[in-house]
PDB file of C-alpha atoms in Angstrom:
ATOM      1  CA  UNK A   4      14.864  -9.722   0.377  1.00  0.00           C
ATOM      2  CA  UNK A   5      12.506  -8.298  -2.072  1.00  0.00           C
ATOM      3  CA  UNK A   6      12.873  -4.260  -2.081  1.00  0.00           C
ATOM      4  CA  UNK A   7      11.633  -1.326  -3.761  1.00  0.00           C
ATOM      5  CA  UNK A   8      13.941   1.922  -3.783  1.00  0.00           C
ATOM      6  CA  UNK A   9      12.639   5.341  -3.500  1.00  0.00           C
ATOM      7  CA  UNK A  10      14.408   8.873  -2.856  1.00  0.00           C
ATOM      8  CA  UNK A  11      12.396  10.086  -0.200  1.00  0.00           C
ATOM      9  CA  UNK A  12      12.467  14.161  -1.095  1.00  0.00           C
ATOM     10  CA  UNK A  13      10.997  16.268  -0.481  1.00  0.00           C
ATOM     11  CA  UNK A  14      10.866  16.904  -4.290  1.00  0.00           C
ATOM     12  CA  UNK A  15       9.954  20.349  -4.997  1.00  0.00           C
ATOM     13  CA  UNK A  16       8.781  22.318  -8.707  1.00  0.00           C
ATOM     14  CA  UNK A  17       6.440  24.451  -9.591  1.00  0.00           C
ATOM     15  CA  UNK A  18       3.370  24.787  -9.990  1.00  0.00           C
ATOM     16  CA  UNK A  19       2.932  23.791 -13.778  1.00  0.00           C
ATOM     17  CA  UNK A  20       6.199  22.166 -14.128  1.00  0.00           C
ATOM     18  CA  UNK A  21       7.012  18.475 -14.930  1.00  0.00           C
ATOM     19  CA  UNK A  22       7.277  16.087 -11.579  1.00  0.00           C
ATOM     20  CA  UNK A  23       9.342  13.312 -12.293  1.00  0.00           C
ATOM     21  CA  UNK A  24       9.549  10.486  -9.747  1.00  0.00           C
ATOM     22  CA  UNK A  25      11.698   7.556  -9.748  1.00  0.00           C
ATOM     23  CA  UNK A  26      11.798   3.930  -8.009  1.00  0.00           C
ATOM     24  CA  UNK A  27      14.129   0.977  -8.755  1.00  0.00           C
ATOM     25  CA  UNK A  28      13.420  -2.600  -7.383  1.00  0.00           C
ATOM     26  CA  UNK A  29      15.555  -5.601  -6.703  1.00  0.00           C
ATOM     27  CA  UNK A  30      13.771  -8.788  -8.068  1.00  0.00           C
ATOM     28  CA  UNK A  31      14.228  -9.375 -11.177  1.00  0.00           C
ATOM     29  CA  UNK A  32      10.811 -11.240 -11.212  1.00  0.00           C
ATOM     30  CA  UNK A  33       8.636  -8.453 -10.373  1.00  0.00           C
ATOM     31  CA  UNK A  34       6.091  -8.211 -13.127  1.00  0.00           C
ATOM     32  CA  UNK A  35       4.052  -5.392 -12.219  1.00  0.00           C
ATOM     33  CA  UNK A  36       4.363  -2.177 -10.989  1.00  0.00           C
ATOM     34  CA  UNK A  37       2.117   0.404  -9.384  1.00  0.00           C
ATOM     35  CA  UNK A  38       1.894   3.988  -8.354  1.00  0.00           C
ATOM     36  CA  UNK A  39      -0.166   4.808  -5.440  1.00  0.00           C
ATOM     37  CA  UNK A  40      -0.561   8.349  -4.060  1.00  0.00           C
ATOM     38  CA  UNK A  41      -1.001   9.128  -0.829  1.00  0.00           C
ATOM     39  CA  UNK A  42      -2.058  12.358   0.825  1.00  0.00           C
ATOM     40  CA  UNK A  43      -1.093  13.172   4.888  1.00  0.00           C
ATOM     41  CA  UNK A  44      -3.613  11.656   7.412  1.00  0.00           C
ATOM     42  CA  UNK A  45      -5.030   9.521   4.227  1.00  0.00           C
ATOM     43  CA  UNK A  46      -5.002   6.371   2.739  1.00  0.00           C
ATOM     44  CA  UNK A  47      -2.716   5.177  -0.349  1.00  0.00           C
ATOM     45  CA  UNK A  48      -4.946   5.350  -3.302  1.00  0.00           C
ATOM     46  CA  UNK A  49      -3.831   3.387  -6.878  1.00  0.00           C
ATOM     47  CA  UNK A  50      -3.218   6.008  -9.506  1.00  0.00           C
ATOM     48  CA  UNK A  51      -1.439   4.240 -12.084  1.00  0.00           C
ATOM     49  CA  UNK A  52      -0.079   0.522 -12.852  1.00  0.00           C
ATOM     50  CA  UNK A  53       2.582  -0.475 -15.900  1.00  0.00           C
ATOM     51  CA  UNK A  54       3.541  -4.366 -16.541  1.00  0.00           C
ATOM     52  CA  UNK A  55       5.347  -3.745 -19.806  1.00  0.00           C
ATOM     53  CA  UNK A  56       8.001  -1.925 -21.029  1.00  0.00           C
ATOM     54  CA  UNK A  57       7.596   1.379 -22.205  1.00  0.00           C
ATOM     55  CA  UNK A  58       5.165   4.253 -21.382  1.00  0.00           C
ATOM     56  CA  UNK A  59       1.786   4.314 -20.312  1.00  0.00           C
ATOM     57  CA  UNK A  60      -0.082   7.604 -20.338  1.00  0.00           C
ATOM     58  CA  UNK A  61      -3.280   8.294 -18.279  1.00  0.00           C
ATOM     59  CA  UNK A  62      -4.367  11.853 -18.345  1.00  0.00           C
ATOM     60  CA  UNK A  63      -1.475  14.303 -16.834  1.00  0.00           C
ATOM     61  CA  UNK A  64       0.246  10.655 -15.442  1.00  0.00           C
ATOM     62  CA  UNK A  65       2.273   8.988 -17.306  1.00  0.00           C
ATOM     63  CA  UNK A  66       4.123   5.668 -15.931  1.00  0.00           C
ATOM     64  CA  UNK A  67       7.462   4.453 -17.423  1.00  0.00           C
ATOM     65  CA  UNK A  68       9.103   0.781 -17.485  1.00  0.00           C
ATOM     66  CA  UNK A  69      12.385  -0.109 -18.040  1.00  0.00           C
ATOM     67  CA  UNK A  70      12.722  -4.089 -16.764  1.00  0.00           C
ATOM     68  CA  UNK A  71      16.422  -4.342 -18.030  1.00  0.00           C
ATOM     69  CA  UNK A  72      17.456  -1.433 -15.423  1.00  0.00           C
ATOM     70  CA  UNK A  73      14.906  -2.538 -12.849  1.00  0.00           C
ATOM     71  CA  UNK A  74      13.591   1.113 -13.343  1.00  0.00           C
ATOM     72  CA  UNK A  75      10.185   2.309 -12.922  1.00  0.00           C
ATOM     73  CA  UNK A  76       9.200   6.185 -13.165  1.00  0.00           C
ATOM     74  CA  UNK A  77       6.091   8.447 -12.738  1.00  0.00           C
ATOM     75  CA  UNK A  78       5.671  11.521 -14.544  1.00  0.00           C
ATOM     76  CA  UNK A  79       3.223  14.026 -13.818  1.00  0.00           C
ATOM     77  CA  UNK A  80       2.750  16.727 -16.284  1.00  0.00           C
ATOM     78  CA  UNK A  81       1.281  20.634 -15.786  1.00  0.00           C
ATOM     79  CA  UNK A  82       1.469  20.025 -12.108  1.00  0.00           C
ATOM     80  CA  UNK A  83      -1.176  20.911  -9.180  1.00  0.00           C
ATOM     81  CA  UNK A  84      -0.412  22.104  -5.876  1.00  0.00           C
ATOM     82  CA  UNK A  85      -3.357  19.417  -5.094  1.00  0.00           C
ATOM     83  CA  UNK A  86      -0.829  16.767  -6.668  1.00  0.00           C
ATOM     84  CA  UNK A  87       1.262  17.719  -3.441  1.00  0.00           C
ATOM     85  CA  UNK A  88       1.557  14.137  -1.342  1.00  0.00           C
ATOM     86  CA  UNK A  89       3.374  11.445  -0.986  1.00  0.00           C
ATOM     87  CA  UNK A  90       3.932   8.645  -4.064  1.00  0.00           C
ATOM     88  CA  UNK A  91       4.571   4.715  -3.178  1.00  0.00           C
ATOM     89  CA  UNK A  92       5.904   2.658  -5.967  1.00  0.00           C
ATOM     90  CA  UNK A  93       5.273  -1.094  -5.368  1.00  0.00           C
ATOM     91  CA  UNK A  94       6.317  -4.054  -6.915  1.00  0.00           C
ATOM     92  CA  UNK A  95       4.441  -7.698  -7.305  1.00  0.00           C
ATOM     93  CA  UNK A  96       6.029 -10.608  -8.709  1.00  0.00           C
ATOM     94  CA  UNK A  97       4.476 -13.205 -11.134  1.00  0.00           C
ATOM     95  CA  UNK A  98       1.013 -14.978  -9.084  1.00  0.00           C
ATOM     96  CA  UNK A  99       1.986 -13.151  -6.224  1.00  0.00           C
ATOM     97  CA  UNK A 100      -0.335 -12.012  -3.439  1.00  0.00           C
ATOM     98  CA  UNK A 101       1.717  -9.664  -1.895  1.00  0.00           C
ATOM     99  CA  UNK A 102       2.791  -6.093  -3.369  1.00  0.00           C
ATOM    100  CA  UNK A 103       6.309  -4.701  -1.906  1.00  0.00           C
ATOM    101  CA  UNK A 104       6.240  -0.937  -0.954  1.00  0.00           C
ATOM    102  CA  UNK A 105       8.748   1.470  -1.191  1.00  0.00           C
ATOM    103  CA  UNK A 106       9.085   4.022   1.406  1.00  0.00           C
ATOM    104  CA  UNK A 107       7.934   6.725  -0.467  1.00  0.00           C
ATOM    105  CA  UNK A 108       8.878  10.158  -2.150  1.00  0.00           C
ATOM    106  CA  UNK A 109       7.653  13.548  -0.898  1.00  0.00           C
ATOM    107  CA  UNK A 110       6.236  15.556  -3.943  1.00  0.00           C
ATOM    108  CA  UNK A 111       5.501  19.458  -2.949  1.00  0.00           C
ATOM    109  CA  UNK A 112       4.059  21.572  -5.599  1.00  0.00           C
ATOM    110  CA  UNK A 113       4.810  25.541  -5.318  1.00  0.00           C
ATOM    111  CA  UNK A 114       2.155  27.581  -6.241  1.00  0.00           C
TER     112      UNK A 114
ATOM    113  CA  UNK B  11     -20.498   1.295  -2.443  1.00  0.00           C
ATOM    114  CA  UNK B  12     -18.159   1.785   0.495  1.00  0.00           C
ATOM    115  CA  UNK B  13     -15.412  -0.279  -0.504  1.00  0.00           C
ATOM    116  CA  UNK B  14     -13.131  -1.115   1.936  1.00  0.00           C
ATOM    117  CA  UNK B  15     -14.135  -0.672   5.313  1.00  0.00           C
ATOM    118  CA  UNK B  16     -12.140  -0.552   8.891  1.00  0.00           C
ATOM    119  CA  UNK B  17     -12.888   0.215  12.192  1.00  0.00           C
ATOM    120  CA  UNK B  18     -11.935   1.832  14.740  1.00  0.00           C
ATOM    121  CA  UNK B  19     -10.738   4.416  13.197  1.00  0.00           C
ATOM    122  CA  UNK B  20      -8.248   5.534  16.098  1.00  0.00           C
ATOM    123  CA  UNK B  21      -7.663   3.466  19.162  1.00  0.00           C
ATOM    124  CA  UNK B  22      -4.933   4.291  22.438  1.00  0.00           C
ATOM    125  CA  UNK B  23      -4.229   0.715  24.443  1.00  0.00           C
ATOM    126  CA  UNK B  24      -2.262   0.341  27.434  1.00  0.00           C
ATOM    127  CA  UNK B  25       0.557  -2.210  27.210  1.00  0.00           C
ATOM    128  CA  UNK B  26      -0.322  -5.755  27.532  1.00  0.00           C
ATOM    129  CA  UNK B  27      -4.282  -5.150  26.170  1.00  0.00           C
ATOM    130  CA  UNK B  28      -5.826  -6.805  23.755  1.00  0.00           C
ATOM    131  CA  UNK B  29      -7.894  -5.850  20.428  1.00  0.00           C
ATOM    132  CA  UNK B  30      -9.324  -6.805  17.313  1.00  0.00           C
ATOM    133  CA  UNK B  31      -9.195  -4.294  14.341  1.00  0.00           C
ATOM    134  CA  UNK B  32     -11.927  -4.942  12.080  1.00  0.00           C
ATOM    135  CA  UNK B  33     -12.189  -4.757   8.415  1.00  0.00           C
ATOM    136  CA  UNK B  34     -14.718  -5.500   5.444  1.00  0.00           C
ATOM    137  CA  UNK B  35     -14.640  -5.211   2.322  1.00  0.00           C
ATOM    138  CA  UNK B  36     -18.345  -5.172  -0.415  1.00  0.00           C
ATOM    139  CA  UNK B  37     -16.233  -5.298  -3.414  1.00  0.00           C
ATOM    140  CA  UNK B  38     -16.392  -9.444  -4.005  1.00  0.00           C
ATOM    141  CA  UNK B  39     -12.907  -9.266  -3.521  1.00  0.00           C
ATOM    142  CA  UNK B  40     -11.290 -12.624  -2.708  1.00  0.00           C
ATOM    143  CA  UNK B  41      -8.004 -11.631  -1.611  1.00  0.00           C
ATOM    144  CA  UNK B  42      -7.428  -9.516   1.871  1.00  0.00           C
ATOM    145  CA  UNK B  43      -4.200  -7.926   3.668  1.00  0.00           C
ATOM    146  CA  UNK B  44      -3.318  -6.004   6.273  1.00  0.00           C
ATOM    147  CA  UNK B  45      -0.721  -3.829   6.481  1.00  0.00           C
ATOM    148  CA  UNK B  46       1.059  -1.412   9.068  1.00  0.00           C
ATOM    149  CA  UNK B  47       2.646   1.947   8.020  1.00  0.00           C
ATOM    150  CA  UNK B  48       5.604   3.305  10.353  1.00  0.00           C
ATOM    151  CA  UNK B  49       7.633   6.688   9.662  1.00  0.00           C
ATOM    152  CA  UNK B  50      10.964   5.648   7.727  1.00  0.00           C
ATOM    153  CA  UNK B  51       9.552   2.074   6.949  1.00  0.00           C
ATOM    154  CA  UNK B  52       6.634   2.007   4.558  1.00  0.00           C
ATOM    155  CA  UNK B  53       3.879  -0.349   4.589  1.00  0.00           C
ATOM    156  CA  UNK B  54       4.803  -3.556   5.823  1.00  0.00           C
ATOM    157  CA  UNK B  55       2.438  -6.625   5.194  1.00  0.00           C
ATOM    158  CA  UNK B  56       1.469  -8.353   8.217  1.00  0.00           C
ATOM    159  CA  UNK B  57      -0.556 -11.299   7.296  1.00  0.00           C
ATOM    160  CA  UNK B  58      -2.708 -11.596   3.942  1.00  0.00           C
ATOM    161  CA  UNK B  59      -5.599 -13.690   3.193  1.00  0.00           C
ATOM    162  CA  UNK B  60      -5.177 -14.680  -0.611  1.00  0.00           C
ATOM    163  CA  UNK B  61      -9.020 -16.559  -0.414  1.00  0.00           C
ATOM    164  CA  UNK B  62     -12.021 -17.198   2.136  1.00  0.00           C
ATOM    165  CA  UNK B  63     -10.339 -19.849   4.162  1.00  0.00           C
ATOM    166  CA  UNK B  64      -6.756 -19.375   3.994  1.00  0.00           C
ATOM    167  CA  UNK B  65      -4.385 -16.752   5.725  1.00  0.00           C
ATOM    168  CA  UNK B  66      -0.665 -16.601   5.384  1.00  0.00           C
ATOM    169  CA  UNK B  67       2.152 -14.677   7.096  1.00  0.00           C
ATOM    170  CA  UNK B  68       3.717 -11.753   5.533  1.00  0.00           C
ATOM    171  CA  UNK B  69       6.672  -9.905   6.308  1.00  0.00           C
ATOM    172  CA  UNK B  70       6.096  -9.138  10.463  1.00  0.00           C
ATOM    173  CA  UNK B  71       3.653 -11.194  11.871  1.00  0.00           C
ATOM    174  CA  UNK B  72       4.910 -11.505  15.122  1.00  0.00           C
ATOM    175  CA  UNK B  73       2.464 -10.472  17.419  1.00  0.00           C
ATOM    176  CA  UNK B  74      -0.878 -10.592  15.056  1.00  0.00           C
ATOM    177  CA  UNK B  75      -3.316 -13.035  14.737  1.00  0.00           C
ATOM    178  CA  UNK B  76      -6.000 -13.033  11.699  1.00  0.00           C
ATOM    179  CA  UNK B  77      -9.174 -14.023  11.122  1.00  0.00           C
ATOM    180  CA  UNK B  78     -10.907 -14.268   7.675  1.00  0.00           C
ATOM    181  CA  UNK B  79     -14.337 -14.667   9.122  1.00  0.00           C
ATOM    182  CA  UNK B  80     -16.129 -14.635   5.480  1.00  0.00           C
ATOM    183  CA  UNK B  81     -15.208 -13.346   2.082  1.00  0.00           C
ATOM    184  CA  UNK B  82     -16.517  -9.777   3.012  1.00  0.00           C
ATOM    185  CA  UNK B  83     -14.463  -9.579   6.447  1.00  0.00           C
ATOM    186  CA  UNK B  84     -10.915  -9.756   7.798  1.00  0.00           C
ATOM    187  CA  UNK B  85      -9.595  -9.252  10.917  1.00  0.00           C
ATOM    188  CA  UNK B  86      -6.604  -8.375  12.985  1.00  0.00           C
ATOM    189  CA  UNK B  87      -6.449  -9.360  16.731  1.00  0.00           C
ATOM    190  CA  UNK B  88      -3.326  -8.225  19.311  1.00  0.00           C
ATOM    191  CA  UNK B  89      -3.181 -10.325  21.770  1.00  0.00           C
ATOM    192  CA  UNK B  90      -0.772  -8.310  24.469  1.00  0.00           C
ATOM    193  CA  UNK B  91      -0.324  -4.740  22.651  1.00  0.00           C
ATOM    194  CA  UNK B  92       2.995  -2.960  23.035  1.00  0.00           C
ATOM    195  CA  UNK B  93       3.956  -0.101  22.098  1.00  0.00           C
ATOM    196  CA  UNK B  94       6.302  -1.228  19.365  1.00  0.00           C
ATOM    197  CA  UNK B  95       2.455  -1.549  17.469  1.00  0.00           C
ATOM    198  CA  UNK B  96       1.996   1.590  17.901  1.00  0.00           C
ATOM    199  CA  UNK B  97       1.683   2.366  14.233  1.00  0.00           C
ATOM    200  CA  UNK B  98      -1.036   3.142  11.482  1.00  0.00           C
ATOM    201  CA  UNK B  99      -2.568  -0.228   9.729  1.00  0.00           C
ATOM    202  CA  UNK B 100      -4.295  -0.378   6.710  1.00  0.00           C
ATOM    203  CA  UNK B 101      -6.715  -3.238   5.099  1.00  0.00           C
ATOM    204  CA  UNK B 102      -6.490  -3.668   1.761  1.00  0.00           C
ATOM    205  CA  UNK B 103      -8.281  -6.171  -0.549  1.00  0.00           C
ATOM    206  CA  UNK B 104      -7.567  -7.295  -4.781  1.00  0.00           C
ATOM    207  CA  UNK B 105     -10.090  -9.249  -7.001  1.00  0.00           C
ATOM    208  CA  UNK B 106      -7.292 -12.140  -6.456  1.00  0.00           C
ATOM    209  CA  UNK B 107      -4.051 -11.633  -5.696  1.00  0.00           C
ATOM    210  CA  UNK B 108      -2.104  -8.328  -6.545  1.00  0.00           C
ATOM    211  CA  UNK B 109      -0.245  -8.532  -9.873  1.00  0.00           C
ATOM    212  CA  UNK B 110      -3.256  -7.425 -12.325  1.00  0.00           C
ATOM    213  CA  UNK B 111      -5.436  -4.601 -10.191  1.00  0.00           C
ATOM    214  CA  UNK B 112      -3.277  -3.937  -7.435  1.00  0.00           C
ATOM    215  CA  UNK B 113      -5.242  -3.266  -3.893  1.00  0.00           C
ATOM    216  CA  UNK B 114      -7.959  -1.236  -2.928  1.00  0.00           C
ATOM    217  CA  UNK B 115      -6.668   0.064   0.949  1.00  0.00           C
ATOM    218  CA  UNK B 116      -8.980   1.078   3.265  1.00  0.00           C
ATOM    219  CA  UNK B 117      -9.035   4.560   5.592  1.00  0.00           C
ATOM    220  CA  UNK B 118      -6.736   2.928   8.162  1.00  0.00           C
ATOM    221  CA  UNK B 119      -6.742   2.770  11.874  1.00  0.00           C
ATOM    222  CA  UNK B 120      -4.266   4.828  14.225  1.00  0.00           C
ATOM    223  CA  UNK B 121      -3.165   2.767  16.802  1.00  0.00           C
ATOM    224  CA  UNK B 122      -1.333   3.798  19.765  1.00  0.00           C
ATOM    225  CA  UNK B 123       0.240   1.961  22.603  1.00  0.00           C
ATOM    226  CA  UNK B 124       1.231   3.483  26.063  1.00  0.00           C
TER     227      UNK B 124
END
């Protein structure tokens, strides 16, 4: 069984404070990795994807890989109370059709 | 460009009902999914649709039927709700699978069954 591991939070800072988020998945043959954010009441919306090791930086986001600890992380710098929602990491393997989910992690920004 | 489409948006059955949740997608997308999102479980694929012509079973498809009509449109059909569907499902689609671009989801549909 294929699974993605998430603490499910609520994880709270402050407004302008670094959110670090965290997800670890079983399958050694996951190749790519994707953070989707997802606001109450909404749709989960791709903000971010990483298939190599390291960092990737996109504006205030930046995703981190570590395949040898089945580790995947989001950072989100200078945070927003809008950036307050919840944040799926999900896991595809090599040619595969089908992303695996984890359940989530509550992010709540204090103003 | 509306992307991914679905409708209804909200829906109450009764137990033992039927219904088809529709969804289409304008993005030339070739690959489809639907999903079902429950409070403790995450999203949980139901059945996916990796081209026009082909559907496959994902991780609960008990219960669900699919249709992939066209490229554009993808649909989910319970044949005898109950209320362990009640739940919120999302469509999603990808250019072609999921390991480059991820999925595009749609605004869901809130299903409940009494």
């Amino acid at each position: 069984q294929k699974e993605v591991e998430q603490n499910s939070g609520p994880l709270s800072v402050p407004e302008g404070a670094i959110a670090s988020l965290n997800c670890t998945y079983s399958d050694r043959g996951s190749q790519s990795f994707f953070w989707y954010r997802q606001y109450s009441g909404k749709s989960p919306e791709l903000i971010m994807f990483i298939y190599s090791n390291g960092d990737k930086e996109d504006g205030r986001f930046t995703a981190q890989l570590n395949k040898a600890s089945q580790y995947v992380s989001l950072l989100i710098r200078d945070s927003q109370p809008s950036d307050s929602a919840t944040y799926l990491c999900a896991a595809s393997g090599a040619g595969s059709y089908q992303l695996t989910f984890g359940k989530g992690t509550k992010l709540s920004v204090i103003p | 460009n509306a992307g991914v489409t679905q409708t209804p948006k909200f829906q109450v059955l009764k137990t033992g009902q039927s219904m088809t949740l529709q969804c289409a997608q304008d993005m030339n997308h070739n690959s489809m999914y639907w999903y079902r999102q429950d409070p403790g479980m995450g999203l949980r694929l139901i059945y996916y649709s990796a081209s026009e012509g082909t559907t496959d079973k994902g991780e609960v498809p008990n219960g669900y039927n699919v249709s992939r009509l066209n490229k554009r449109e993808f649909s989910l059909r319970l044949e005898s709700a109950a209320p362990s569907q009640t739940s919120v499902y999302f469509c999603a689609s990808s250019i072609q699978g999921a390991q480059r671009n991820g999925y595009t989801f749609g605004s869901g549909t809130r299903l409940t069954v009494v």
